[in-house]
Amino acid sequence: MRCVICHCEPQKNHRGKPVGKVNCKNMKQDCPVPACPRATLLPGHCCHTCPKGPPEKSPALRFDTLEYFQDKEDDLDKPYSDRSYLSSEGLARDDSRTEFVALLTSGPEPWHPTSSAVAKARFTLLRSSLLFSISYERLGRPSRVRFSDPEGNVLFEHPVQKSAAPEDGMLCGMWRTVSKANVQLLRREQLRVSLITRAQPSGEVHGHILKHRALFAETFGAILTSSNPSHLGAGGMAMLTLSDTENKLHFILMARGLLEPGARESPRVPLRVRIVHQGQMLREVHANITVEDPDFAEVLSDLSAQELQWLVQGQLRIVAETEGRHARQLAGTITTRRSCDTIQSVLCGADALLPTKTGAVGSAKLALHENGTLEYQVQVVGTASEVVGITLETKPRRKSKRNILFDMTPSYKDGLAWGAWQSPSARDAHMLLQNELFLNVATKDWAEGELRGQIISLPYSGLLARYTEMPVALAGQLVSPPVHSGAGGHAWLSLDEHCHLHYEISVAGLGRPSDGTVSAHIHGVAELGEMGTRPHQHKRLLKGFYSTEAQGVVKDLDADLLQHLAQGTAFLQVSTKAQPNGEMRGRVHIPNQCHAGGTRLTPGESLGQAELSESTKTRDLEQLKKDPNSCFFEGQHRAHGTRWAPDYDKKCSICSCQKRTVICDPILCQPLNCTHQVHPEELCCPICEEKKTEQEELKLERARDSSEGCYFDGDKTWRGSGTRWHPVVPPFGLIKCAICTCKGTTGEVHCEKVQCPRLTCANPVRASPSDCCKQCPAPEKSVPELADSMQADAPRACRFGRRWYLNNESWHPSVPPFGEMKCILCWCVSGETHCQRQECPPSACASPATRDNPCCAKCRGECSAHTQAPLPKHTVAVPVPPSLLGAEPGLAQPPQVPSWHPLCP
């Protein structure tokens, strides 16, 4: 809504708490009357302007905080300009996208420093998903990324995959569907992130997630580690960017552990920051820092051409050191910004400087390396004439004044330009990472450019095909019959080990008519089908979308489409309202052995066997759907009594179906009787390192040599004849509800379910969460904490937050972020939690103890006993956040109950 401008005005409510009020105003009535008879409305503007005259500044511009961005627009010829231009500042102001950062070190409290490792994490909150790119130094490859709240409760853990990163020393991931409560914690900077390693299962480095104003402008960065490895817990990071018009380098330094505890005696400590090239100091800055504010910002002016060249090539180091008795030093190499995002571009005719409609498309993928080299791949499909130029450019300053930075034409052959630009300048790299560069394809018929596209970083999505493959180009010329469209697109597609199809589509040029108006929504429908001139027998609708991107997964492709994908006779097509039979299309070839939807044939399995098993699965699925006790979870039906590892955490969680209810719990690791423990990446629990004593080895050899021993495959262990134990079954861990026995005469392992004794007490409990059988509580001892109610055969327990409470047990609830609510008492009645606020009758206000009770507010005069409505005598249910009710990732959230603040009459 370009003609509406909104302000956020800070105010205070009746309690004095700061709040914000939004006021919006229609700016169209303030537009000046154009002096020309044929005024035009330019894209992104509210007011009509005269062509070829001085550009009319939109009223909205005066509310822009980035002045240099207006300067770029002032001398552009509007009809000969980039219509699709989207700046990094515009992305930063996007309400659906917020950037965060975290510095991870081994300190401070409550964790004692145990490592000199340092990590820098960038986060993007995109709608309800939190994407993250983490680079680290002096750290082994992490096994998990853990997010926790201020109390240390684990909110989410992301298992790290080996191949899910574009380079070494980095990891990428995504926290999907972050709850509103956790988003609020994130925005209030109350979330912590930790990297879990084999050496430190509780987390080797930790840090608070912060929102920083420098994030959207960062184009260079550095991770600073301690020059003395014995200084544990010390580390820092630097965020740097070039000024848009001058050779100035702005940087912000965030450091932890620079000040030792003894430095607290002095409120301000001298800090020296140096920029060094091969040991030679180029720049030096002095400042004072404090324990409360150890961060530091500065601007380095008038950088020489040589300094800028060293900057982009990764040859400069930044050194920060404190002076005095407790001197410490941190240092790191400055490189271009590291990220898991994909630098890419869709080139189409609608975005050309002079728009075209030929049905051609260009697709590009680029990578900026730490040494400043820019690697590129550009494919061109369906042009009206021969390609004569592929160039990397900035926005044009004037008509016929295109500013070409690099010519890729010599590397173009057979529809593909592939190569590397060895010497981009620091300014070029800065503009690339700020989304300010474009690719232009010129042909014989269109010398100024038939195709053009802005180079934009595509946020990480989890699709690994981005790093290894070129996308499938989507062009109007590939539709049958060909469509002369000005739009284009590209897509990445891949099949996983379960034969599920993952896809990601980006389009450009849709919804930009020649009259210059921009439609409110870009509407497309993506589908997958088979090539051929006859009507398509096998098609699959993928997704309808109202944006420039679409992504998803298809789990039930039929055998014919999978075969077409393997043969390269399948296509991906995007249709629009203007072109319902196809606006753009591309051929898809994914070699695979998937001959039946969702299954991959083994070498010894015939197609008939696969079809038979598939038909059996279909019949079983129909029976499961009719079973009133079955469960539906993560898109699949499960039979009552079944157990499985959930998709959201296949390593460390176990789920079961109990009469239409899915219960998921973390795997309990068995205690280990060894001094050398290791934590394999593929396992949830640590195991003993295989270093046996001579006596143990001799005992095992005797067991193997004789027939009086058993080998149990679950924990890969030999046991003597007659041994009894609780089995360990990967990935479920220690199973205490089963007991195994080694029958030495036959070498067989016999396991059976533990028979729990019949109890006479009314409220049996489990002494430990991992125990299988319940027991009667000792009357003189406190009641132990109960685990889950999966095997409950007595009155049901209640789960509140992350704890279980026994039937008839009472407690004061703890509600983050407020803490324990001592004026509210909760109790458990047959599996249901009831809560009630403490009541103070008016007759009790005469007592001094009652008047001093913080829960008796009305006795202190806040409410009149004569005017206050009496509290209801019955029990009321207090609404609590879903996280307190035990909602696990992937489970359906409990229904939202309306809540309110009570008013005193």
Short mmCIF file of C-alpha atoms in Angstrom, two decimals, residues 387-731:
data_model
loop_
_atom_site.label_atom_id
_atom_site.label_comp_id
_atom_site.label_asym_id
_atom_site.label_seq_id
_atom_site.Cartn_x
_atom_site.Cartn_y
_atom_site.Cartn_z
CA VAL A 387 23.52 -14.61 -27.40
CA VAL A 388 26.19 -11.95 -27.90
CA GLY A 389 26.88 -10.85 -24.31
CA ILE A 390 26.50 -11.92 -20.68
CA THR A 391 27.60 -9.22 -18.26
CA LEU A 392 27.62 -8.46 -14.54
CA GLU A 393 26.41 -4.89 -14.00
CA THR A 394 25.24 -2.28 -11.51
CA LYS A 395 22.10 -0.20 -11.92
CA PRO A 396 22.44 2.17 -14.92
CA ARG A 397 23.08 5.81 -14.05
CA ARG A 398 21.70 7.19 -17.32
CA LYS A 399 20.25 5.85 -20.55
CA SER A 400 22.83 4.04 -22.69
CA LYS A 401 25.23 4.29 -19.74
CA ARG A 402 25.24 0.72 -18.48
CA ASN A 403 27.95 0.15 -15.90
CA ILE A 404 29.53 -3.23 -16.69
CA LEU A 405 31.74 -4.73 -13.97
CA PHE A 406 32.66 -8.05 -15.56
CA ASP A 407 32.10 -9.68 -18.98
CA MET A 408 31.26 -13.39 -18.83
CA THR A 409 30.76 -13.73 -22.60
CA PRO A 410 34.12 -15.46 -23.34
CA SER A 411 33.12 -18.35 -21.05
CA TYR A 412 29.72 -18.84 -22.75
CA LYS A 413 29.24 -21.98 -24.82
CA ASP A 414 26.20 -24.13 -25.70
CA GLY A 415 23.80 -22.21 -23.46
CA LEU A 416 26.05 -22.08 -20.37
CA ALA A 417 28.54 -19.51 -19.08
CA TRP A 418 30.79 -21.03 -16.46
CA GLY A 419 33.91 -19.68 -14.81
CA ALA A 420 35.35 -17.48 -12.08
CA TRP A 421 36.06 -13.77 -11.68
CA GLN A 422 39.44 -13.72 -9.98
CA SER A 423 39.72 -10.04 -9.05
CA PRO A 424 36.50 -8.36 -7.96
CA SER A 425 37.06 -5.27 -5.84
CA ALA A 426 35.89 -4.88 -2.26
CA ARG A 427 33.19 -2.52 -3.56
CA ASP A 428 32.01 -5.19 -6.03
CA ALA A 429 31.79 -7.82 -3.27
CA HIS A 430 29.99 -5.36 -1.01
CA MET A 431 27.38 -4.57 -3.69
CA LEU A 432 26.92 -8.26 -4.50
CA LEU A 433 26.11 -9.10 -0.86
CA GLN A 434 23.84 -6.03 -0.64
CA ASN A 435 21.72 -7.27 -3.60
CA GLU A 436 22.84 -4.35 -5.76
CA LEU A 437 24.21 -6.23 -8.82
CA PHE A 438 22.47 -7.53 -11.94
CA LEU A 439 23.08 -10.01 -14.75
CA ASN A 440 22.29 -8.95 -18.31
CA VAL A 441 21.98 -11.16 -21.40
CA ALA A 442 22.22 -9.37 -24.76
CA THR A 443 21.27 -10.99 -28.09
CA LYS A 444 21.53 -10.01 -31.75
CA ASP A 445 17.92 -8.78 -31.78
CA TRP A 446 18.14 -7.12 -28.35
CA ALA A 447 21.54 -5.44 -28.09
CA GLU A 448 20.73 -3.70 -24.79
CA GLY A 449 19.50 -6.93 -23.25
CA GLU A 450 16.81 -9.55 -23.87
CA LEU A 451 17.02 -10.88 -20.29
CA ARG A 452 17.98 -9.28 -16.99
CA GLY A 453 17.81 -10.28 -13.35
CA GLN A 454 18.81 -8.97 -9.94
CA ILE A 455 21.27 -11.13 -7.97
CA ILE A 456 19.63 -11.98 -4.65
CA SER A 457 20.60 -14.23 -1.75
CA LEU A 458 17.97 -16.95 -1.37
CA PRO A 459 17.49 -17.88 2.31
CA TYR A 460 18.55 -21.35 3.42
CA SER A 461 15.76 -23.91 3.02
CA GLY A 462 17.36 -27.26 3.89
CA LEU A 463 17.40 -28.41 0.25
CA LEU A 464 20.93 -29.76 -0.28
CA ALA A 465 20.54 -29.86 -4.08
CA ARG A 466 21.24 -26.12 -4.09
CA TYR A 467 24.91 -26.73 -3.26
CA THR A 468 25.55 -29.50 -5.79
CA GLU A 469 23.32 -28.86 -8.83
CA MET A 470 22.24 -26.13 -11.20
CA PRO A 471 18.51 -25.37 -11.03
CA VAL A 472 16.05 -26.41 -13.73
CA ALA A 473 15.36 -23.40 -15.98
CA LEU A 474 11.64 -22.60 -16.48
CA ALA A 475 10.88 -20.81 -19.77
CA GLY A 476 7.81 -19.96 -21.81
CA GLN A 477 9.54 -21.32 -24.91
CA LEU A 478 9.50 -24.80 -23.35
CA VAL A 479 5.69 -24.83 -22.92
CA SER A 480 3.73 -26.76 -25.53
CA PRO A 481 2.84 -24.72 -27.59
CA PRO A 482 5.49 -22.06 -26.78
CA VAL A 483 4.36 -18.98 -24.84
CA HIS A 484 5.92 -15.56 -25.50
CA SER A 485 6.06 -14.55 -21.88
CA GLY A 486 8.16 -11.95 -20.16
CA ALA A 487 8.34 -14.10 -17.02
CA GLY A 488 10.81 -16.83 -16.10
CA GLY A 489 11.93 -19.01 -13.25
CA HIS A 490 14.08 -21.84 -12.03
CA ALA A 491 13.70 -24.72 -9.59
CA TRP A 492 15.72 -27.19 -7.57
CA LEU A 493 14.31 -30.72 -7.22
CA SER A 494 15.64 -33.87 -5.56
CA LEU A 495 14.50 -37.29 -4.34
CA ASP A 496 15.53 -38.42 -0.86
CA GLU A 497 16.19 -41.98 0.35
CA HIS A 498 12.45 -42.47 0.91
CA CYS A 499 11.66 -41.43 -2.68
CA HIS A 500 10.00 -38.23 -1.48
CA LEU A 501 10.29 -35.34 -3.95
CA HIS A 502 11.62 -32.06 -2.50
CA TYR A 503 11.24 -28.95 -4.64
CA GLU A 504 11.92 -25.22 -4.48
CA ILE A 505 10.76 -22.79 -7.18
CA SER A 506 11.69 -19.14 -7.78
CA VAL A 507 9.94 -17.03 -10.44
CA ALA A 508 10.40 -13.49 -11.72
CA GLY A 509 8.54 -11.16 -14.07
CA LEU A 510 5.01 -12.22 -13.16
CA GLY A 511 2.44 -9.53 -12.47
CA ARG A 512 4.32 -6.65 -14.11
CA PRO A 513 2.12 -5.34 -16.96
CA SER A 514 3.46 -2.83 -19.46
CA ASP A 515 1.46 0.04 -17.94
CA GLY A 516 3.86 0.09 -15.00
CA THR A 517 1.44 -0.98 -12.30
CA VAL A 518 2.41 -3.75 -9.92
CA SER A 519 -0.24 -6.32 -9.07
CA ALA A 520 -0.84 -7.01 -5.39
CA HIS A 521 -0.20 -10.75 -5.61
CA ILE A 522 1.88 -12.94 -7.86
CA HIS A 523 -0.32 -15.99 -8.35
CA GLY A 524 1.06 -19.23 -9.74
CA VAL A 525 0.27 -22.93 -9.75
CA ALA A 526 3.13 -25.44 -9.99
CA GLU A 527 2.63 -28.96 -11.30
CA LEU A 528 4.74 -31.95 -12.30
CA GLY A 529 3.94 -33.99 -15.40
CA GLU A 530 5.26 -36.05 -18.32
CA MET A 531 6.53 -34.74 -21.65
CA GLY A 532 4.67 -35.46 -24.87
CA THR A 533 2.22 -33.95 -27.34
CA ARG A 534 -0.75 -36.11 -26.27
CA PRO A 535 -2.84 -35.10 -23.25
CA HIS A 536 -0.82 -35.75 -20.12
CA GLN A 537 -1.95 -38.92 -18.41
CA HIS A 538 0.24 -38.45 -15.34
CA LYS A 539 0.28 -35.03 -13.68
CA ARG A 540 0.65 -33.96 -10.08
CA LEU A 541 -0.26 -30.56 -8.67
CA LEU A 542 2.56 -29.39 -6.44
CA LYS A 543 1.46 -26.08 -4.96
CA GLY A 544 -0.42 -22.87 -5.51
CA PHE A 545 1.46 -19.75 -4.36
CA TYR A 546 1.06 -16.00 -4.06
CA SER A 547 4.70 -14.92 -4.05
CA THR A 548 7.91 -15.28 -6.05
CA GLU A 549 8.84 -18.54 -4.30
CA ALA A 550 7.27 -21.93 -3.57
CA GLN A 551 8.70 -24.96 -1.82
CA GLY A 552 7.46 -28.24 -0.44
CA VAL A 553 7.68 -32.03 -0.48
CA VAL A 554 5.59 -34.71 -2.21
CA LYS A 555 5.59 -38.12 -0.52
CA ASP A 556 3.27 -40.16 -2.74
CA LEU A 557 4.35 -39.81 -6.37
CA ASP A 558 3.02 -42.62 -8.53
CA ALA A 559 5.32 -45.12 -10.21
CA ASP A 560 4.84 -43.65 -13.70
CA LEU A 561 5.92 -40.15 -12.71
CA LEU A 562 8.93 -41.55 -10.86
CA GLN A 563 9.87 -43.45 -14.02
CA HIS A 564 9.53 -40.29 -16.11
CA LEU A 565 11.78 -38.48 -13.65
CA ALA A 566 14.38 -41.23 -14.03
CA GLN A 567 14.19 -41.10 -17.85
CA GLY A 568 14.26 -37.30 -18.07
CA THR A 569 10.81 -37.15 -19.70
CA ALA A 570 9.14 -35.26 -16.85
CA PHE A 571 8.50 -31.52 -16.72
CA LEU A 572 7.81 -28.88 -14.10
CA GLN A 573 5.29 -26.25 -15.16
CA VAL A 574 4.04 -23.00 -13.61
CA SER A 575 0.62 -21.77 -14.73
CA THR A 576 -0.95 -18.39 -14.05
CA LYS A 577 -4.34 -16.74 -14.44
CA ALA A 578 -3.13 -15.17 -17.70
CA GLN A 579 -1.72 -18.48 -18.97
CA PRO A 580 -3.77 -21.30 -17.38
CA ASN A 581 -2.22 -23.90 -19.71
CA GLY A 582 1.32 -22.99 -18.72
CA GLU A 583 3.35 -19.77 -18.38
CA MET A 584 6.75 -21.48 -18.09
CA ARG A 585 8.12 -24.99 -18.11
CA GLY A 586 11.35 -26.94 -17.63
CA ARG A 587 12.50 -30.53 -18.18
CA VAL A 588 13.31 -32.51 -15.02
CA HIS A 589 15.73 -35.43 -14.92
CA ILE A 590 16.41 -37.16 -11.59
CA PRO A 591 18.04 -40.61 -11.91
CA ASN A 592 16.47 -42.97 -9.36
CA GLN A 593 15.45 -46.56 -8.63
CA CYS A 594 12.05 -45.64 -7.23
CA HIS A 595 9.49 -47.83 -8.98
CA ALA A 596 6.74 -47.47 -6.41
CA GLY A 597 5.74 -44.37 -4.52
CA GLY A 598 7.59 -44.02 -1.26
CA THR A 599 9.73 -47.19 -1.65
CA ARG A 600 13.15 -47.88 -3.13
CA LEU A 601 13.66 -51.34 -4.59
CA THR A 602 16.46 -53.45 -3.18
CA PRO A 603 18.71 -55.20 -5.72
CA GLY A 604 17.08 -58.60 -5.11
CA GLU A 605 13.49 -57.41 -5.21
CA SER A 606 11.33 -57.73 -8.28
CA LEU A 607 8.77 -55.19 -9.47
CA GLY A 608 5.97 -57.68 -8.81
CA GLN A 609 7.04 -58.06 -5.20
CA ALA A 610 7.11 -54.29 -4.82
CA GLU A 611 3.64 -53.95 -6.29
CA LEU A 612 2.40 -56.73 -4.02
CA SER A 613 3.84 -55.12 -0.90
CA GLU A 614 2.43 -51.76 -2.02
CA SER A 615 -1.06 -53.18 -2.43
CA THR A 616 -0.75 -54.85 0.97
CA LYS A 617 0.28 -51.52 2.45
CA THR A 618 -2.76 -49.86 0.85
CA ARG A 619 -5.10 -52.44 2.39
CA ASP A 620 -3.41 -52.12 5.78
CA LEU A 621 -3.66 -48.34 5.57
CA GLU A 622 -7.40 -48.52 4.93
CA GLN A 623 -7.81 -50.80 7.95
CA LEU A 624 -5.71 -48.43 10.09
CA LYS A 625 -7.91 -45.48 9.11
CA LYS A 626 -11.00 -47.39 10.27
CA ASP A 627 -9.38 -48.49 13.56
CA PRO A 628 -10.77 -46.20 16.32
CA ASN A 629 -7.59 -46.71 18.41
CA SER A 630 -5.06 -45.80 15.68
CA CYS A 631 -3.04 -42.55 15.70
CA PHE A 632 -2.26 -40.03 12.94
CA PHE A 633 1.12 -38.33 13.38
CA GLU A 634 3.52 -36.55 10.97
CA GLY A 635 1.32 -37.47 8.02
CA GLN A 636 1.16 -41.23 8.78
CA HIS A 637 -1.33 -43.56 10.47
CA ARG A 638 0.06 -45.72 13.28
CA ALA A 639 -1.48 -48.78 14.90
CA HIS A 640 -2.24 -48.87 18.62
CA GLY A 641 0.76 -50.09 20.61
CA THR A 642 3.39 -49.33 17.95
CA ARG A 643 6.61 -47.46 18.75
CA TRP A 644 8.76 -45.46 16.34
CA ALA A 645 11.38 -42.72 16.09
CA PRO A 646 9.74 -39.42 15.00
CA ASP A 647 10.91 -37.48 11.96
CA TYR A 648 11.71 -34.37 14.00
CA ASP A 649 14.29 -36.27 16.10
CA LYS A 650 15.12 -39.75 14.85
CA LYS A 651 18.09 -40.12 17.20
CA CYS A 652 16.97 -39.11 20.66
CA SER A 653 13.19 -39.44 20.83
CA ILE A 654 10.73 -42.33 20.83
CA CYS A 655 6.98 -42.12 20.20
CA SER A 656 4.18 -44.59 20.84
CA CYS A 657 0.51 -44.80 19.94
CA GLN A 658 -1.76 -45.38 22.93
CA LYS A 659 -5.48 -45.42 21.99
CA ARG A 660 -5.55 -42.45 19.58
CA THR A 661 -2.96 -40.56 21.66
CA VAL A 662 0.65 -40.08 20.53
CA ILE A 663 3.14 -39.86 23.39
CA CYS A 664 6.72 -38.83 22.59
CA ASP A 665 9.55 -38.93 25.12
CA PRO A 666 13.31 -38.46 24.99
CA ILE A 667 15.44 -41.60 25.03
CA LEU A 668 16.89 -42.38 28.46
CA CYS A 669 20.59 -43.17 28.34
CA GLN A 670 21.84 -46.00 30.53
CA PRO A 671 24.55 -45.19 33.10
CA LEU A 672 27.97 -46.35 31.91
CA ASN A 673 30.48 -48.24 34.05
CA CYS A 674 33.61 -47.03 32.32
CA THR A 675 36.09 -44.19 32.45
CA HIS A 676 36.49 -43.73 28.69
CA GLN A 677 33.19 -42.67 27.11
CA VAL A 678 32.63 -41.69 23.49
CA HIS A 679 29.56 -40.22 21.80
CA PRO A 680 29.17 -41.49 18.19
CA GLU A 681 27.47 -38.98 15.93
CA GLU A 682 24.84 -41.47 14.77
CA LEU A 683 23.81 -42.47 18.32
CA CYS A 684 21.83 -40.54 20.92
CA CYS A 685 23.66 -41.89 23.98
CA PRO A 686 27.37 -42.09 24.76
CA ILE A 687 28.99 -45.52 24.85
CA CYS A 688 32.09 -46.96 26.45
CA GLU A 689 35.25 -46.71 24.40
CA GLU A 690 36.43 -50.17 23.50
CA LYS A 691 39.48 -50.27 25.75
CA LYS A 692 39.23 -53.49 27.71
CA THR A 693 41.51 -54.57 30.49
CA GLU A 694 43.54 -57.74 30.02
CA GLN A 695 41.24 -59.56 32.44
CA GLU A 696 38.11 -58.47 30.54
CA GLU A 697 39.66 -59.44 27.21
CA LEU A 698 40.60 -62.88 28.59
CA LYS A 699 37.06 -63.37 29.91
CA LEU A 700 35.55 -62.41 26.54
CA GLU A 701 37.93 -64.71 24.66
CA ARG A 702 36.89 -67.61 26.87
CA ALA A 703 33.23 -66.82 26.27
CA ARG A 704 33.78 -66.69 22.51
CA ASP A 705 35.93 -69.83 22.40
CA SER A 706 33.53 -71.89 24.50
CA SER A 707 29.92 -72.48 23.60
CA GLU A 708 28.85 -71.05 26.96
CA GLY A 709 28.32 -67.44 25.96
CA CYS A 710 25.96 -65.16 24.05
CA TYR A 711 26.48 -62.22 21.74
CA PHE A 712 23.70 -59.61 21.92
CA ASP A 713 23.49 -57.49 18.76
CA GLY A 714 21.65 -54.63 20.50
CA ASP A 715 24.69 -53.33 22.40
CA LYS A 716 27.30 -55.45 20.53
CA THR A 717 28.38 -57.22 23.73
CA TRP A 718 29.36 -60.79 24.72
CA ARG A 719 27.89 -62.09 27.98
CA GLY A 720 28.53 -65.20 29.99
CA SER A 721 26.10 -68.07 30.44
CA GLY A 722 23.26 -67.30 32.84
CA THR A 723 23.76 -63.53 32.71
CA ARG A 724 20.59 -61.41 33.05
CA TRP A 725 20.38 -57.76 31.93
CA HIS A 726 18.10 -55.00 30.65
CA PRO A 727 18.69 -54.74 26.88
CA VAL A 728 19.87 -51.66 25.02
CA VAL A 729 18.08 -51.46 21.66
CA PRO A 730 19.15 -48.68 19.27
CA PRO A 731 17.68 -46.18 18.72
#
